[in-house]
Short mmCIF file of C-alpha atoms and ligand atoms in Angstrom, two decimals:
data_model
loop_
_atom_site.label_atom_id
_atom_site.label_comp_id
_atom_site.label_asym_id
_atom_site.label_seq_id
_atom_site.Cartn_x
_atom_site.Cartn_y
_atom_site.Cartn_z
CA MET A 34 -5.46 -28.57 20.26
CA ASN A 35 -3.29 -25.60 19.66
CA SER A 36 -4.69 -22.13 19.97
CA PRO A 37 -3.51 -18.86 18.17
CA SER A 38 -2.38 -15.76 19.62
CA LEU A 39 -3.28 -12.10 18.57
CA ALA A 40 0.22 -11.99 16.83
CA ASP A 41 -0.62 -15.03 14.73
CA LEU A 42 -3.83 -13.27 13.37
CA GLN A 43 -2.02 -9.98 12.93
CA HIS A 44 0.90 -11.70 11.04
CA LEU A 45 -1.75 -13.58 8.75
CA ALA A 46 -3.72 -10.42 8.01
CA ARG A 47 -0.61 -8.45 7.20
CA ARG A 48 0.58 -11.08 4.77
CA ALA A 49 -2.81 -11.34 3.03
CA GLY A 50 -2.98 -7.58 2.90
CA GLN A 51 0.25 -7.43 1.01
CA ILE A 52 -1.40 -9.57 -1.62
CA LEU A 53 -4.21 -7.06 -1.95
CA ARG A 54 -1.97 -4.09 -2.02
CA ALA A 55 0.46 -5.69 -4.65
CA ALA A 56 -2.16 -6.30 -7.09
CA TYR A 57 -4.26 -3.15 -6.36
CA GLU A 58 -3.42 -1.41 -9.57
CA GLN A 59 -3.47 -4.42 -11.83
CA GLU A 60 -6.33 -5.30 -14.10
CA HIS A 61 -8.56 -7.84 -12.42
CA GLN A 62 -10.39 -10.92 -13.51
CA ILE A 63 -14.05 -10.27 -12.37
CA GLY A 64 -16.41 -12.98 -11.60
CA TYR A 65 -20.07 -12.71 -10.60
CA LYS A 66 -21.51 -14.42 -7.74
CA GLY A 67 -24.65 -12.56 -8.28
CA VAL A 68 -25.95 -9.58 -10.32
CA ILE A 69 -23.85 -7.10 -8.26
CA ASP A 70 -21.84 -9.50 -6.09
CA LEU A 71 -18.21 -9.48 -7.46
CA VAL A 72 -15.27 -11.77 -6.76
CA THR A 73 -11.74 -11.19 -8.24
CA GLU A 74 -8.75 -13.46 -8.53
CA VAL A 75 -7.22 -11.52 -5.56
CA ASP A 76 -10.01 -12.64 -3.23
CA HIS A 77 -9.14 -16.28 -4.02
CA GLN A 78 -5.37 -15.68 -3.65
CA SER A 79 -5.67 -14.00 -0.39
CA GLU A 80 -8.09 -16.77 0.99
CA ALA A 81 -5.78 -19.53 -0.23
CA LEU A 82 -2.92 -18.10 1.79
CA ILE A 83 -4.99 -17.56 4.83
CA LEU A 84 -6.41 -21.11 4.81
CA THR A 85 -3.23 -22.87 3.93
CA GLU A 86 -1.50 -21.09 7.03
CA ILE A 87 -4.25 -21.66 9.47
CA GLN A 88 -4.27 -25.38 8.41
CA ARG A 89 -0.47 -25.54 8.85
CA LEU A 90 -0.31 -23.99 12.15
CA PHE A 91 -3.60 -25.18 13.70
CA PRO A 92 -4.62 -28.37 12.24
CA GLY A 93 -8.07 -29.50 13.02
CA HIS A 94 -9.70 -26.08 13.52
CA ARG A 95 -12.82 -25.43 11.62
CA ILE A 96 -12.73 -22.52 9.19
CA LEU A 97 -15.64 -20.56 7.76
CA ALA A 98 -14.32 -18.51 4.74
CA GLU A 99 -16.38 -16.51 2.15
CA GLU A 100 -14.92 -17.82 -1.23
CA SER A 101 -14.25 -21.51 -0.70
CA GLY A 102 -16.78 -22.21 2.24
CA GLY A 103 -13.87 -23.23 4.43
CA VAL A 104 -12.52 -26.33 6.05
CA ALA A 105 -14.33 -28.86 8.27
CA GLY A 106 -12.89 -29.18 11.83
CA ALA A 107 -13.60 -29.11 15.51
CA ASP A 108 -16.59 -27.13 16.49
CA GLY A 109 -14.82 -25.60 19.47
CA HIS A 110 -12.16 -23.79 17.44
CA ILE A 111 -13.78 -21.66 14.60
CA TRP A 112 -12.12 -19.24 12.26
CA TYR A 113 -13.92 -16.51 10.31
CA VAL A 114 -12.23 -15.39 7.20
CA ASP A 115 -13.02 -12.58 4.72
CA PRO A 116 -10.01 -12.40 2.63
CA LEU A 117 -11.14 -9.12 0.91
CA ASP A 118 -13.92 -7.25 2.57
CA GLY A 119 -14.77 -4.52 0.07
CA THR A 120 -14.42 -6.24 -3.25
CA VAL A 121 -16.61 -3.90 -5.23
CA ASN A 122 -14.31 -1.03 -4.18
CA TYR A 123 -11.33 -3.08 -4.98
CA ALA A 124 -12.57 -4.11 -8.44
CA HIS A 125 -13.31 -0.28 -9.18
CA GLY A 126 -9.80 0.93 -7.78
CA VAL A 127 -11.46 2.51 -4.67
CA PRO A 128 -8.75 2.22 -1.90
CA PHE A 129 -11.16 1.10 0.97
CA PHE A 130 -11.10 -2.49 1.65
CA SER A 131 -9.71 -4.91 4.21
CA VAL A 132 -8.74 -8.46 5.34
CA SER A 133 -10.75 -9.67 8.37
CA ILE A 134 -9.85 -12.69 10.43
CA ALA A 135 -11.44 -13.66 13.71
CA TYR A 136 -10.93 -16.71 16.03
CA SER A 137 -13.67 -18.06 18.21
CA TYR A 138 -13.22 -20.80 21.03
CA GLN A 139 -16.18 -22.53 22.44
CA GLY A 140 -18.64 -20.13 20.90
CA LEU A 141 -17.10 -16.91 21.82
CA THR A 142 -15.02 -14.59 19.52
CA ARG A 143 -11.67 -14.33 21.32
CA LEU A 144 -9.46 -12.69 18.83
CA GLY A 145 -10.17 -10.28 15.87
CA VAL A 146 -8.09 -8.52 13.27
CA VAL A 147 -8.93 -6.29 10.35
CA TYR A 148 -6.13 -4.91 8.17
CA ASP A 149 -6.43 -1.96 5.79
CA PRO A 150 -3.36 -2.39 3.51
CA MET A 151 -3.69 0.91 1.80
CA ARG A 152 -3.45 2.95 4.94
CA ASP A 153 -1.32 0.36 6.82
CA GLU A 154 -3.91 0.29 9.60
CA LEU A 155 -4.05 -2.81 11.69
CA PHE A 156 -7.05 -2.92 14.00
CA ALA A 157 -6.99 -5.82 16.54
CA ALA A 158 -8.70 -6.94 19.69
CA GLU A 159 -8.52 -9.76 22.20
CA ARG A 160 -11.61 -10.46 24.38
CA GLY A 161 -11.28 -8.87 27.92
CA GLN A 162 -7.99 -7.13 27.00
CA GLY A 163 -9.07 -4.40 24.76
CA ALA A 164 -8.80 -3.18 21.12
CA TRP A 165 -5.87 -1.35 19.42
CA LEU A 166 -5.05 0.37 16.05
CA ASN A 167 -1.24 -0.22 15.33
CA GLY A 168 -0.86 -0.92 18.97
CA ARG A 169 -2.53 2.27 20.29
CA PRO A 170 -5.74 1.70 22.40
CA LEU A 171 -8.95 2.37 20.77
CA CYS A 172 -11.95 4.03 22.23
CA ALA A 173 -15.54 4.45 20.71
CA SER A 174 -17.11 7.85 20.37
CA SER A 175 -18.78 9.72 23.45
CA ALA A 176 -21.66 10.85 21.06
CA THR A 177 -24.92 11.23 23.06
CA GLU A 178 -27.05 12.83 20.41
CA LEU A 179 -28.20 11.32 17.01
CA GLY A 180 -28.41 14.65 15.46
CA LYS A 181 -24.68 15.22 15.99
CA SER A 182 -23.69 11.78 14.95
CA LEU A 183 -22.06 10.46 11.85
CA LEU A 184 -23.37 7.15 10.78
CA VAL A 185 -22.43 4.45 8.28
CA THR A 186 -24.38 1.47 6.70
CA GLY A 187 -24.18 -0.92 3.90
CA PHE A 188 -26.75 -2.58 1.38
CA PRO A 189 -27.18 -6.21 0.71
CA TYR A 190 -26.23 -7.78 -2.75
CA ASN A 191 -29.86 -8.62 -3.24
CA ALA A 192 -30.99 -5.12 -2.62
CA TRP A 193 -32.42 -4.97 -6.30
CA VAL A 194 -35.03 -7.68 -5.39
CA THR A 195 -35.57 -7.91 -1.60
CA PRO A 196 -37.88 -5.78 0.46
CA ASP A 197 -35.27 -5.84 3.24
CA ASP A 198 -33.16 -3.60 1.02
CA ASN A 199 -32.24 -1.06 3.90
CA ILE A 200 -33.36 1.95 1.82
CA GLU A 201 -36.03 3.03 4.21
CA ASN A 202 -33.54 2.79 7.22
CA PHE A 203 -31.07 4.99 5.30
CA ALA A 204 -33.85 7.67 4.78
CA ARG A 205 -34.86 7.42 8.42
CA PHE A 206 -31.24 8.12 9.67
CA SER A 207 -30.41 10.53 6.99
CA LYS A 208 -33.11 12.86 8.35
CA ARG A 209 -31.88 12.40 12.03
CA SER A 210 -28.14 12.57 12.00
CA GLN A 211 -25.34 14.56 10.45
CA GLY A 212 -24.98 12.11 7.65
CA VAL A 213 -24.95 8.47 6.66
CA ARG A 214 -21.79 7.10 4.83
CA ARG A 215 -21.69 3.98 2.64
CA LEU A 216 -17.99 3.11 2.73
CA GLY A 217 -18.20 -0.47 1.29
CA SER A 218 -16.32 -2.66 3.78
CA ALA A 219 -18.41 -3.84 6.79
CA ALA A 220 -15.25 -4.83 8.79
CA LEU A 221 -13.69 -1.43 8.49
CA ASP A 222 -17.00 0.36 9.16
CA LEU A 223 -16.82 -1.64 12.56
CA CYS A 224 -13.22 -0.53 13.07
CA TYR A 225 -14.16 3.16 12.51
CA ILE A 226 -16.83 2.76 15.22
CA ALA A 227 -14.07 1.32 17.52
CA ALA A 228 -11.88 4.27 16.69
CA GLY A 229 -14.69 6.83 17.34
CA ARG A 230 -14.18 8.18 13.67
CA LEU A 231 -18.04 7.13 13.17
CA ASP A 232 -20.63 6.99 15.88
CA GLY A 233 -23.04 4.41 14.61
CA TYR A 234 -23.20 1.38 12.11
CA TRP A 235 -26.08 -0.72 11.17
CA GLU A 236 -26.71 -3.29 8.37
CA LEU A 237 -28.80 -6.16 7.56
CA THR A 238 -28.10 -9.61 5.94
CA LEU A 239 -24.43 -10.09 6.60
CA ASN A 240 -22.20 -13.14 6.97
CA PRO A 241 -20.28 -13.94 10.07
CA TRP A 242 -16.84 -13.38 8.19
CA ASP A 243 -18.01 -9.76 7.53
CA VAL A 244 -18.38 -8.84 11.16
CA ALA A 245 -16.86 -11.43 13.53
CA ALA A 246 -13.67 -9.53 13.81
CA GLY A 247 -14.87 -5.97 13.51
CA GLY A 248 -17.65 -6.73 16.00
CA LEU A 249 -15.08 -7.88 18.63
CA ILE A 250 -13.01 -4.83 17.92
CA ALA A 251 -15.89 -2.45 18.39
CA GLU A 252 -16.93 -4.01 21.48
CA GLN A 253 -13.64 -4.20 23.12
CA ALA A 254 -13.36 -0.42 22.30
CA GLY A 255 -16.39 0.15 24.29
CA ALA A 256 -19.17 0.43 21.51
CA ILE A 257 -22.47 -1.50 22.14
CA VAL A 258 -22.79 -4.19 19.43
CA THR A 259 -26.15 -6.16 18.94
CA ASN A 260 -28.34 -7.29 16.26
CA LEU A 261 -31.29 -5.17 15.04
CA GLN A 262 -33.50 -6.49 17.86
CA GLY A 263 -31.04 -5.50 20.34
CA ALA A 264 -29.97 -9.03 21.25
CA PRO A 265 -26.18 -9.80 21.63
CA ASP A 266 -25.99 -12.47 18.81
CA TYR A 267 -25.08 -10.77 15.69
CA LEU A 268 -23.36 -13.90 14.15
CA SER A 269 -26.31 -15.99 13.63
CA PRO A 270 -29.12 -15.58 10.85
CA PRO A 271 -30.32 -13.22 9.88
CA ASN A 272 -26.96 -11.67 10.76
CA SER A 273 -28.13 -8.00 11.16
CA ILE A 274 -25.91 -5.75 13.10
CA LEU A 275 -26.14 -2.55 15.13
CA ALA A 276 -22.66 -1.24 16.56
CA ALA A 277 -22.79 2.30 18.15
CA ALA A 278 -21.34 4.59 20.71
CA PRO A 279 -23.06 3.73 24.16
CA GLY A 280 -24.68 7.04 24.15
CA ILE A 281 -26.68 6.57 21.02
CA HIS A 282 -27.21 2.70 20.59
CA ALA A 283 -30.75 2.88 22.21
CA ALA A 284 -31.75 5.97 20.00
CA MET A 285 -30.62 3.98 16.99
CA LEU A 286 -32.59 0.95 17.88
CA GLU A 287 -35.63 3.18 18.45
CA VAL A 288 -35.41 4.74 15.00
CA LEU A 289 -35.07 1.27 13.41
CA HIS A 290 -38.15 0.20 15.08
CA LEU A 291 -40.35 3.43 14.50
CA GLN A 292 -43.88 2.48 13.06
CA PRO A 293 -44.33 4.17 9.63
CA ALA A 294 -47.22 6.29 11.29
CA ALA A 295 -44.68 7.82 13.80
CA LEU A 296 -42.41 8.88 10.75
CA ASN A 297 -45.12 10.78 8.86
CA PRO A 298 -47.51 11.91 11.63
CA GLU A 299 -49.47 14.19 9.48
CA THR A 300 -50.59 11.32 7.20
C1 IPD B 535 -19.46 -6.59 1.58
C2 IPD B 535 -18.99 -5.40 2.26
C3 IPD B 535 -20.05 -4.33 2.26
C4 IPD B 535 -21.35 -4.77 2.80
C5 IPD B 535 -21.76 -6.08 2.15
C6 IPD B 535 -20.60 -7.20 2.31
P1 IPD B 535 -17.50 -8.25 0.40
O1 IPD B 535 -18.36 -7.68 1.77
O2 IPD B 535 -18.63 -5.70 3.62
O3 IPD B 535 -19.48 -3.21 2.83
O4 IPD B 535 -22.34 -3.85 2.62
O5 IPD B 535 -23.02 -6.60 2.77
O6 IPD B 535 -20.97 -8.30 1.68
O7 IPD B 535 -18.42 -8.87 -0.57
O8 IPD B 535 -16.81 -6.97 -0.19
O9 IPD B 535 -16.63 -9.19 1.02
CA1 CA B 536 -17.35 -9.28 3.25
CA1 CA B 537 -15.08 -10.76 0.85
#
C-alpha cells in the first residue's frame, strides 16, 4: 500500500488552511455539538477536502477525523485529521487556530503537520528526522525551573459538568510558574512547545486528532511528551497529555500528582 511523504501532508494542510483563511472574516453558520462545543461550515469544508484527497491518493488507508468520524480502512495505515483545531476562536474571529494532520504506520505516528494559516506557519515533523517550522529546525526550550516557565493548557467541552474540569490544576500551576496561557488550539499549543515559545503544556480528555501531529512535532523537537501518568501513550483513552521541556517535565508531573494536603500544609 502506498505511503505518504511529509510533503504530501504539508501540501494538504496548506490547501485546507487556505479554506480557513479565505472564510475567516465571513459570517459563519454555527452548529452546536454540545453546550460549548461548536462546529462551523468551514470545519466541514476543510475536512471534506482533506478526506477526499487522502482517499484519492492513498486508497485503503483508515482515517480518523473529527467531524465525520472518518473512513474505514487498513489498521496499519491510520490518518488523524483535525480540519480546524480552535473552532471556538475561529467562530469568534480570534486568529489562533490550525489544521492538524498526522499519519501513523503500524501503530507509530510517523508524520505530523500543523498549519497556522493566519501566520503562515507550517510546523512539521518526521519520526527520527526532526521537526521544522517553515523549513527551519525546531528545538524545545532549555527551561529547568517551573518558576521561570510559561505554561499553556486547555479545558474540556464538558467542563461545566465534569469533576475532571482541569480548574484545580490551573490554580496549582498558576501559583508555581510565570503564568498559564489558554490559547485555544491544542495542536498549536504543542507546536509552541516544540518551538520553545512555551515551556510546558498539559490537558485532559482530548481526542487523538487534537494531539497526534503536534505530539510528534514536540517530541521530535526534543520535548518530553507523555500522558498525565508519565506513560508514553497519549493517544489512547483517557487521552491526557503532558508535553514539556525536558528540564521541567518531571516537576510538572509532580505538581499534577500533589496530594491536596501538600498544597495547603497549614490546613
Ligand atoms: C479543541 C482545542 C482546544 C482544546 C479542546 C479541543 P477543536 O479542539 O484544541 O484548545 O482545549 O480540548 O477539543 O474543538 O477546536 O477542534
Ligand atoms: Ca481539536
Ligand atoms: Ca476541530
